[in-house]
Short mmCIF file of C-alpha atoms in Angstrom, two decimals:
data_model
loop_
_atom_site.label_atom_id
_atom_site.label_comp_id
_atom_site.label_asym_id
_atom_site.label_seq_id
_atom_site.Cartn_x
_atom_site.Cartn_y
_atom_site.Cartn_z
CA MET A 8 138.87 18.11 -36.46
CA ARG A 9 141.28 15.50 -37.86
CA VAL A 10 139.87 12.05 -37.10
CA SER A 11 141.04 8.46 -37.60
CA VAL A 12 138.49 5.65 -37.52
CA PHE A 13 139.76 2.12 -36.85
CA GLY A 14 137.57 -0.60 -38.35
CA LEU A 15 135.47 -0.06 -41.47
CA GLY A 16 132.56 -2.36 -40.69
CA TYR A 17 129.04 -1.01 -40.22
CA VAL A 18 129.78 1.27 -37.25
CA GLY A 19 133.17 2.47 -38.48
CA CYS A 20 132.12 2.98 -42.08
CA VAL A 21 129.01 4.98 -41.14
CA SER A 22 130.85 6.98 -38.45
CA ALA A 23 133.69 7.85 -40.83
CA ALA A 24 131.41 8.94 -43.66
CA CYS A 25 129.06 10.96 -41.46
CA LEU A 26 131.88 12.71 -39.59
CA ALA A 27 133.51 13.59 -42.92
CA SER A 28 130.23 15.05 -44.14
CA MET A 29 130.13 17.26 -41.02
CA GLY A 30 133.38 18.91 -42.10
CA HIS A 31 135.93 16.77 -40.26
CA GLU A 32 139.01 15.39 -42.03
CA VAL A 33 138.71 11.61 -41.64
CA ILE A 34 141.08 8.69 -42.24
CA GLY A 35 139.55 5.21 -42.15
CA VAL A 36 141.77 2.31 -41.12
CA ASP A 37 141.22 -1.41 -41.73
CA VAL A 38 143.35 -4.55 -42.04
CA ASN A 39 141.16 -5.68 -44.94
CA GLN A 40 142.68 -4.16 -48.06
CA VAL A 41 139.46 -4.77 -50.03
CA LYS A 42 137.58 -2.43 -47.70
CA VAL A 43 140.35 0.17 -47.89
CA ASP A 44 140.33 0.08 -51.68
CA LEU A 45 136.53 0.30 -51.86
CA VAL A 46 136.47 3.43 -49.69
CA ASN A 47 139.28 5.08 -51.63
CA ASP A 48 137.32 4.35 -54.81
CA GLY A 49 134.33 6.15 -53.30
CA LYS A 50 132.38 2.94 -52.69
CA ALA A 51 130.82 1.60 -49.50
CA PRO A 52 132.09 -1.75 -48.16
CA VAL A 53 128.66 -2.39 -46.58
CA VAL A 54 125.06 -2.26 -47.77
CA GLU A 55 123.22 0.50 -45.91
CA GLU A 56 120.70 3.16 -46.82
CA ARG A 57 122.37 6.44 -47.99
CA ILE A 58 125.91 5.24 -47.21
CA GLY A 59 126.90 4.71 -50.84
CA GLU A 60 126.07 8.26 -51.92
CA LEU A 61 127.59 9.72 -48.75
CA ILE A 62 130.95 7.95 -49.15
CA ALA A 63 131.13 8.84 -52.82
CA GLU A 64 130.64 12.52 -51.96
CA VAL A 65 133.09 12.81 -49.04
CA VAL A 66 135.79 10.85 -50.89
CA ARG A 67 135.31 13.09 -53.93
CA THR A 68 135.80 16.23 -51.80
CA GLY A 69 138.84 14.75 -50.03
CA ALA A 70 137.19 14.71 -46.60
CA LEU A 71 137.54 10.92 -46.30
CA ARG A 72 140.26 8.49 -47.29
CA ALA A 73 141.31 5.04 -46.07
CA THR A 74 144.55 3.27 -45.28
CA GLY A 75 145.93 0.12 -43.74
CA ASP A 76 148.79 2.05 -42.13
CA VAL A 77 148.19 2.72 -38.42
CA ARG A 78 151.07 5.16 -38.17
CA GLU A 79 149.82 7.24 -41.07
CA ALA A 80 146.37 7.42 -39.50
CA ILE A 81 147.58 8.45 -36.04
CA MET A 82 150.02 11.03 -37.37
CA GLY A 83 147.24 12.51 -39.50
CA SER A 84 144.68 12.84 -36.72
CA GLU A 85 144.10 14.29 -33.26
CA ILE A 86 141.28 11.96 -32.19
CA SER A 87 140.94 8.24 -32.95
CA LEU A 88 137.67 6.26 -32.89
CA VAL A 89 138.12 2.53 -32.36
CA CYS A 90 135.18 0.71 -34.00
CA VAL A 91 136.44 -2.87 -34.26
CA GLY A 92 134.24 -5.86 -33.50
CA THR A 93 133.75 -7.44 -30.07
CA PRO A 94 132.12 -10.80 -30.93
CA SER A 95 131.12 -13.54 -28.50
CA GLU A 96 133.50 -16.27 -27.42
CA PRO A 97 132.08 -19.84 -27.50
CA ASN A 98 131.18 -19.59 -23.79
CA GLY A 99 129.33 -16.29 -24.26
CA SER A 100 132.07 -14.04 -22.88
CA LEU A 101 133.20 -10.95 -24.74
CA CYS A 102 136.05 -11.36 -27.23
CA THR A 103 138.41 -8.39 -26.86
CA THR A 104 141.16 -9.70 -29.15
CA TYR A 105 140.61 -7.09 -31.87
CA LEU A 106 140.31 -4.28 -29.33
CA GLU A 107 143.58 -5.28 -27.67
CA ARG A 108 145.40 -5.57 -30.99
CA VAL A 109 144.34 -2.12 -32.22
CA THR A 110 145.06 -0.57 -28.82
CA GLU A 111 148.60 -1.99 -28.89
CA GLN A 112 149.15 -0.65 -32.40
CA ILE A 113 147.92 2.84 -31.48
CA GLY A 114 150.06 2.84 -28.34
CA ALA A 115 153.15 1.80 -30.28
CA VAL A 116 152.76 4.75 -32.66
CA LEU A 117 152.14 7.21 -29.83
CA ALA A 118 155.28 5.89 -28.13
CA GLU A 119 157.42 7.15 -30.99
CA GLY A 120 157.11 10.62 -29.53
CA ALA A 121 157.21 12.13 -32.99
CA LYS A 122 153.57 13.21 -33.04
CA LYS A 123 153.08 16.96 -33.09
CA GLY A 124 150.07 19.20 -32.72
CA GLY A 125 148.72 18.35 -29.29
CA ARG A 126 147.51 15.40 -27.26
CA GLN A 127 145.93 12.40 -29.02
CA THR A 128 142.54 11.28 -27.69
CA VAL A 129 141.74 7.59 -28.11
CA VAL A 130 137.99 6.93 -28.15
CA PHE A 131 136.57 3.42 -27.89
CA ARG A 132 133.29 3.13 -29.77
CA SER A 133 133.15 -0.68 -29.71
CA THR A 134 130.68 -2.31 -27.35
CA MET A 135 132.47 -3.64 -24.25
CA LEU A 136 131.58 -4.62 -20.71
CA PRO A 137 132.10 -2.16 -17.85
CA GLY A 138 135.72 -2.31 -16.70
CA THR A 139 137.13 -3.26 -20.10
CA CYS A 140 138.48 0.20 -20.87
CA LEU A 141 139.99 1.09 -17.49
CA ASN A 142 141.17 -2.40 -16.50
CA LEU A 143 142.34 -3.75 -19.86
CA LEU A 144 142.73 -1.13 -22.57
CA VAL A 145 144.12 1.81 -20.59
CA PRO A 146 146.92 -0.36 -19.11
CA ILE A 147 147.78 -1.58 -22.64
CA LEU A 148 148.00 2.02 -23.85
CA GLU A 149 150.07 3.17 -20.89
CA LYS A 150 152.46 0.22 -21.24
CA ASN A 151 153.00 0.78 -24.96
CA VAL A 152 153.13 4.58 -24.80
CA GLY A 153 155.21 4.74 -21.66
CA GLY A 154 152.97 7.51 -20.36
CA THR A 155 149.87 8.24 -18.29
CA ALA A 156 146.31 8.23 -19.58
CA GLY A 157 144.64 11.57 -18.99
CA VAL A 158 147.99 13.32 -18.99
CA ASP A 159 150.04 12.21 -21.99
CA PHE A 160 147.04 11.15 -24.05
CA GLY A 161 143.28 11.24 -23.70
CA VAL A 162 140.87 8.30 -23.37
CA ALA A 163 137.11 8.21 -23.76
CA VAL A 164 134.29 5.75 -24.44
CA ASN A 165 131.57 6.67 -26.95
CA PRO A 166 128.93 3.94 -27.42
CA GLU A 167 126.94 4.11 -30.65
CA PHE A 168 123.17 3.88 -31.01
CA LEU A 169 122.99 3.16 -34.73
CA ARG A 170 120.39 0.76 -36.06
CA GLU A 171 121.49 -1.08 -39.19
CA GLY A 172 119.23 -0.04 -42.03
CA THR A 173 118.79 3.48 -40.63
CA SER A 174 122.28 4.11 -39.23
CA VAL A 175 123.01 7.24 -41.28
CA GLN A 176 119.73 8.79 -40.18
CA ASP A 177 120.42 7.73 -36.57
CA PHE A 178 123.89 9.29 -36.68
CA PHE A 179 122.54 12.71 -37.65
CA ASP A 180 119.50 12.45 -35.36
CA PRO A 181 120.73 10.44 -32.36
CA PRO A 182 118.51 9.53 -29.40
CA LYS A 183 121.38 10.67 -27.20
CA THR A 184 125.14 11.17 -27.24
CA VAL A 185 127.12 9.48 -24.48
CA VAL A 186 130.58 10.79 -23.62
CA GLY A 187 132.41 8.51 -21.21
CA GLU A 188 135.39 10.57 -20.11
CA LEU A 189 138.58 9.68 -18.28
CA ASP A 190 139.21 13.38 -17.67
CA PRO A 191 137.51 16.65 -18.71
CA ALA A 192 139.93 17.32 -21.58
CA SER A 193 139.18 13.90 -23.12
CA GLY A 194 135.47 14.58 -22.78
CA ASP A 195 135.82 18.04 -24.34
CA ALA A 196 137.60 16.62 -27.40
CA LEU A 197 134.95 13.93 -27.91
CA ALA A 198 131.99 16.26 -27.34
CA ALA A 199 133.42 18.73 -29.87
CA LEU A 200 133.38 15.98 -32.49
CA TYR A 201 129.57 15.88 -32.41
CA ASP A 202 128.98 19.60 -31.97
CA GLY A 203 125.82 20.64 -33.79
CA LEU A 204 124.00 17.32 -33.64
CA PRO A 205 120.58 17.25 -31.91
CA GLY A 206 119.76 15.28 -28.77
CA GLU A 207 120.96 15.42 -25.19
CA VAL A 208 124.66 14.89 -24.43
CA PHE A 209 125.49 12.82 -21.33
CA ARG A 210 129.01 13.21 -19.95
CA VAL A 211 129.58 10.30 -17.59
CA PRO A 212 132.37 8.15 -16.15
CA ILE A 213 133.78 5.55 -18.52
CA PRO A 214 132.24 2.48 -16.82
CA THR A 215 128.82 4.16 -16.97
CA ALA A 216 129.21 4.74 -20.70
CA GLU A 217 130.17 1.09 -21.21
CA ALA A 218 127.12 -0.10 -19.24
CA ILE A 219 124.62 2.17 -21.03
CA LYS A 220 125.02 0.25 -24.28
CA TYR A 221 124.28 -3.02 -22.50
CA ALA A 222 121.28 -1.53 -20.73
CA ASP A 223 119.87 -0.43 -24.08
CA ASN A 224 120.55 -3.69 -25.92
CA ALA A 225 119.42 -5.95 -23.08
CA PHE A 226 116.14 -4.02 -22.88
CA HIS A 227 115.67 -4.12 -26.65
CA GLY A 228 116.16 -7.89 -26.60
CA LEU A 229 113.78 -8.24 -23.67
CA LYS A 230 111.09 -6.20 -25.43
CA ILE A 231 111.25 -8.31 -28.58
CA GLY A 232 111.06 -11.58 -26.63
CA PHE A 233 108.18 -10.29 -24.53
CA ALA A 234 106.10 -9.31 -27.56
CA ASN A 235 106.76 -12.60 -29.34
CA GLU A 236 105.87 -14.73 -26.33
CA LEU A 237 102.72 -12.72 -25.73
CA GLY A 238 101.81 -13.03 -29.40
CA SER A 239 102.20 -16.80 -29.31
CA VAL A 240 100.04 -17.11 -26.19
CA CYS A 241 97.38 -14.89 -27.76
CA GLN A 242 97.42 -17.03 -30.90
CA ALA A 243 96.88 -20.20 -28.86
CA LEU A 244 93.92 -18.58 -27.08
CA GLY A 245 92.35 -17.32 -30.31
CA VAL A 246 93.10 -13.68 -29.51
CA ASP A 247 94.37 -11.16 -32.08
CA SER A 248 97.82 -10.34 -30.69
CA HIS A 249 98.16 -7.17 -32.75
CA GLN A 250 94.91 -5.78 -31.37
CA VAL A 251 96.22 -6.53 -27.88
CA MET A 252 99.49 -4.75 -28.63
CA ASP A 253 97.68 -1.78 -30.17
CA VAL A 254 96.05 -1.15 -26.79
CA PHE A 255 99.24 -1.92 -24.87
CA LEU A 256 101.27 0.53 -26.95
CA ALA A 257 98.71 3.30 -26.54
CA ASP A 258 99.97 3.69 -22.96
CA ARG A 259 102.88 6.09 -23.40
CA LYS A 260 103.21 6.72 -19.65
CA LEU A 261 103.78 3.24 -18.24
CA ASN A 262 104.87 1.16 -21.21
CA ILE A 263 107.75 3.48 -22.10
CA SER A 264 108.12 3.04 -25.86
CA PRO A 265 106.60 1.20 -28.82
CA ALA A 266 110.03 0.33 -30.24
CA TYR A 267 110.35 -3.42 -30.93
CA LEU A 268 107.04 -4.18 -29.23
CA ARG A 269 105.31 -5.96 -32.08
CA PRO A 270 105.02 -9.73 -32.35
CA GLY A 271 107.29 -10.73 -35.20
CA PHE A 272 110.22 -13.02 -35.90
CA ALA A 273 113.19 -13.78 -33.68
CA PHE A 274 115.81 -11.10 -33.13
CA GLY A 275 119.45 -11.45 -34.16
CA GLY A 276 122.32 -9.46 -35.61
CA SER A 277 125.75 -8.42 -34.44
CA CYS A 278 124.64 -6.73 -31.19
CA LEU A 279 121.70 -8.10 -29.22
CA PRO A 280 122.63 -11.82 -29.02
CA LYS A 281 126.30 -11.36 -28.18
CA ASP A 282 125.65 -8.47 -25.77
CA LEU A 283 123.04 -10.51 -23.88
CA ARG A 284 125.44 -13.46 -23.73
CA SER A 285 128.34 -11.39 -22.44
CA LEU A 286 126.17 -9.55 -19.90
CA VAL A 287 124.75 -12.82 -18.53
CA HIS A 288 128.23 -14.33 -18.46
CA ALA A 289 129.51 -11.36 -16.49
CA ALA A 290 126.61 -11.65 -14.04
CA GLN A 291 127.25 -15.36 -13.52
CA ARG A 292 130.92 -14.75 -12.83
CA ALA A 293 129.85 -12.22 -10.19
CA ASP A 294 127.33 -14.72 -8.70
CA VAL A 295 124.42 -12.44 -9.59
CA SER A 296 121.23 -14.23 -10.60
CA VAL A 297 119.56 -12.80 -13.72
CA PRO A 298 116.77 -15.26 -14.52
CA ILE A 299 114.96 -13.01 -17.01
CA LEU A 300 118.04 -12.01 -18.99
CA SER A 301 119.43 -15.54 -18.96
CA HIS A 302 116.25 -16.83 -20.59
CA VAL A 303 115.78 -14.15 -23.26
CA LEU A 304 117.95 -15.97 -25.82
CA ALA A 305 116.31 -19.29 -24.96
CA SER A 306 112.92 -17.68 -25.55
CA ASN A 307 114.20 -16.24 -28.83
CA SER A 308 115.44 -19.66 -29.96
CA ASP A 309 112.08 -21.22 -29.08
CA HIS A 310 110.31 -18.55 -31.10
CA LEU A 311 112.54 -19.31 -34.09
CA GLN A 312 111.71 -23.00 -33.68
CA ARG A 313 108.01 -22.12 -34.04
CA ALA A 314 108.74 -21.15 -37.65
CA VAL A 315 110.40 -24.54 -38.25
CA ASP A 316 107.38 -26.24 -36.65
CA LEU A 317 104.98 -24.37 -38.95
CA VAL A 318 106.90 -25.57 -42.01
CA GLU A 319 106.94 -29.14 -40.72
CA ARG A 320 103.20 -28.93 -40.09
CA THR A 321 102.53 -28.21 -43.78
CA GLY A 322 103.98 -31.57 -44.84
CA LYS A 323 105.66 -29.86 -47.82
CA ARG A 324 109.33 -30.32 -48.74
CA ARG A 325 110.08 -27.55 -51.28
CA VAL A 326 110.60 -24.35 -49.30
CA GLY A 327 111.25 -20.79 -50.44
CA MET A 328 112.65 -18.08 -48.15
CA PHE A 329 112.43 -14.35 -48.75
CA GLY A 330 115.04 -12.47 -46.71
CA LEU A 331 118.32 -13.65 -45.20
CA SER A 332 120.09 -10.66 -43.61
CA PHE A 333 119.24 -9.92 -40.02
CA LYS A 334 117.66 -6.58 -40.93
CA PRO A 335 116.06 -5.27 -44.13
CA GLY A 336 118.21 -2.95 -46.23
CA THR A 337 121.54 -4.47 -45.12
CA ASP A 338 123.70 -7.44 -46.13
CA ASP A 339 124.69 -8.29 -42.54
CA LEU A 340 124.26 -12.03 -41.97
CA ARG A 341 125.96 -12.24 -38.56
CA GLU A 342 123.65 -14.11 -36.18
CA SER A 343 120.71 -13.47 -38.50
CA PRO A 344 117.72 -15.50 -37.31
CA LEU A 345 116.88 -16.12 -40.96
CA VAL A 346 120.30 -17.74 -41.46
CA GLU A 347 119.62 -19.90 -38.41
CA LEU A 348 116.18 -20.79 -39.80
CA ALA A 349 117.69 -21.72 -43.18
CA GLU A 350 120.35 -23.80 -41.45
CA ARG A 351 117.74 -25.75 -39.46
CA LEU A 352 115.57 -26.39 -42.49
CA PHE A 353 118.53 -27.37 -44.68
CA GLY A 354 119.73 -29.71 -41.94
CA LYS A 355 116.32 -31.40 -41.91
CA GLY A 356 116.60 -32.11 -45.62
CA TYR A 357 114.23 -29.48 -47.00
CA ASP A 358 114.72 -28.43 -50.64
CA LEU A 359 115.46 -24.74 -50.03
CA LYS A 360 115.65 -21.66 -52.25
CA ILE A 361 116.46 -18.21 -50.81
CA TYR A 362 116.11 -14.69 -52.21
CA ASP A 363 117.47 -11.50 -50.63
CA ALA A 364 118.08 -8.53 -52.93
CA ASN A 365 120.92 -7.24 -50.72
CA VAL A 366 122.84 -10.50 -50.30
CA SER A 367 125.42 -11.48 -52.89
CA LEU A 368 128.01 -14.08 -51.94
CA SER A 369 130.69 -12.32 -53.98
CA ARG A 370 130.23 -9.07 -52.01
CA LEU A 371 130.36 -10.51 -48.49
CA LEU A 372 133.52 -9.45 -46.65
CA GLY A 373 135.35 -10.03 -43.39
CA ALA A 374 133.44 -11.32 -40.37
CA ASN A 375 130.23 -11.31 -42.40
CA ARG A 376 131.64 -13.79 -44.91
CA GLU A 377 133.36 -15.89 -42.24
CA TYR A 378 130.09 -16.23 -40.35
CA ILE A 379 128.06 -17.43 -43.32
CA GLU A 380 130.80 -19.84 -44.41
CA SER A 381 130.77 -21.43 -40.95
CA ARG A 382 126.99 -21.57 -40.56
CA LEU A 383 125.61 -22.04 -44.08
CA PRO A 384 128.50 -23.10 -46.36
CA HIS A 385 126.06 -24.21 -49.06
CA LEU A 386 124.62 -20.70 -49.43
CA ALA A 387 125.77 -20.34 -53.06
CA GLN A 388 123.61 -23.24 -54.21
CA LEU A 389 120.62 -22.01 -52.20
CA LEU A 390 120.51 -18.40 -53.38
CA ALA A 391 118.04 -17.54 -56.12
CA ASP A 392 118.42 -14.66 -58.56
CA SER A 393 114.80 -13.51 -58.50
CA VAL A 394 111.53 -13.56 -56.61
CA ASP A 395 109.92 -15.57 -59.40
CA GLU A 396 112.55 -18.29 -59.15
CA VAL A 397 111.65 -18.84 -55.51
CA LEU A 398 107.91 -18.77 -56.17
CA GLU A 399 108.22 -21.29 -58.99
CA HIS A 400 110.21 -23.62 -56.73
CA ALA A 401 108.30 -23.38 -53.46
CA GLU A 402 105.34 -25.28 -52.05
CA VAL A 403 105.61 -23.15 -48.92
CA CYS A 404 107.15 -19.67 -48.65
CA LEU A 405 108.68 -18.13 -45.55
CA VAL A 406 108.40 -14.33 -45.74
CA GLY A 407 111.05 -12.55 -43.66
CA THR A 408 111.35 -9.26 -45.56
CA LYS A 409 109.18 -6.32 -46.54
CA ASP A 410 111.00 -5.82 -49.84
CA PRO A 411 108.34 -4.22 -52.11
CA ALA A 412 109.32 -6.54 -54.97
CA VAL A 413 108.57 -9.54 -52.75
CA LEU A 414 105.34 -8.18 -51.29
CA SER A 415 103.89 -7.31 -54.69
CA ALA A 416 104.66 -10.76 -56.07
CA LEU A 417 103.27 -12.84 -53.20
CA PRO A 418 100.20 -14.73 -54.39
CA HIS A 419 97.00 -15.08 -52.41
CA ALA A 420 94.99 -18.30 -52.06
CA GLY A 421 95.87 -20.87 -54.69
CA GLY A 422 99.63 -20.32 -54.72
CA PRO A 423 102.25 -21.72 -52.35
CA MET A 424 101.45 -21.71 -48.65
CA ILE A 425 102.64 -18.57 -46.85
CA VAL A 426 104.39 -18.60 -43.47
CA ASP A 427 104.42 -14.94 -42.42
CA LEU A 428 107.35 -14.04 -40.13
CA ILE A 429 106.92 -10.26 -40.23
CA HIS A 430 103.15 -9.55 -40.10
CA LEU A 431 102.61 -8.61 -43.72
CA PRO A 432 100.87 -5.28 -44.46
CA ASP A 433 97.79 -7.25 -45.63
CA ALA A 434 98.01 -9.88 -42.88
CA GLU A 435 94.52 -9.09 -41.64
CA THR A 436 93.13 -10.00 -45.07
CA ARG A 437 95.38 -13.00 -45.62
CA ARG A 438 94.69 -14.59 -42.24
CA ASN A 439 91.22 -15.57 -43.49
CA GLU A 440 92.65 -17.23 -46.61
CA PRO A 441 93.58 -20.92 -46.79
CA GLY A 442 97.32 -21.54 -46.91
CA TYR A 443 98.30 -18.51 -44.81
CA MET A 444 99.99 -18.93 -41.41
CA GLY A 445 101.13 -16.09 -39.16
CA LEU A 446 103.98 -16.86 -36.79
CA ALA A 447 102.33 -15.32 -33.71
CA TRP A 448 99.10 -13.75 -34.90
#
């Protein structure tokens, strides 16, 4: 199929490259010319496992190219995936500005009436609250096109279930494929796009497809908060939280899944926090009480504060941090709990050095760069070039990554104090050593 992908961030970039590798002819679209140029040069605009090699290959074969021209993309495709961001507004509601803008642009091109070769299907892959597509985006399309959705053009919703760090693997081996269809023809076009991939395909109404993503992300956030709270209680009672969770996770019938159910550091990233905020905001507007969901982010913030408290308890002032992105193997800093931790420590006057092999200030683009400039504008002076530079500086080290280079260099007793945010592979040995502190174990 001929596919256009709007937005070349993590979801769009991975979707475009993977679809191209499946044999589709793909055009990526982005307003950021740097991203467009990187893709056309066969380079990935994001840091992600396997994505660099994949983009280089599909660009070399001509299966993928990028442009900033919406008209060119629509005229060269029969199905369009909209993968632009839907960040949180200051009050927690969902920001649909980018979705609306792209939808207007697509509608304006379709209104020209010059497109040949069949009906265009517009697929929204961005995360959005139930009702957004039918009540906001479809009317925008119909107004700009001057036609009827489901008749003159197709509309579908296709939430993604890609975890940053393993998104390419998740694309080719998805837990499920959700096709939210306005009409059967729209659903047929979308389902054909993923023909051959494993996993069950669910063809559902559009509002159901929108809600599924929130159900998944709200539950993921709840699981992480539950494990961290339990871990902290166990620690206070002198109980090994990881032994407790080993037994808990052995129950595959009642406890559903082991995913995320390990005491660790706070969660963050571009999905869970903003999706929880927007879901709670929507519930409040509908006068629906959601006491558990409304306290998940508060619990997460308290858990992050425990790391600050551990540092304060040491009485040391020179602090080293290993890890900054919200997930290992990526450079995504948006709502990273490690960025928040660095911001709190820096604000308290700690002398901070940070090392993350995947984070380079010169390579940060778009929303990623805007976020770090607003939250940690002094990042350039805090970043270290090597693990050794951090170790030489620090009296206490916060370990938030499982980077092999970091793990192999971490000293045992006698070096800087270790605050373990991730449950190090040798945590059981280290916990008996002076100077080691586990966050919740």
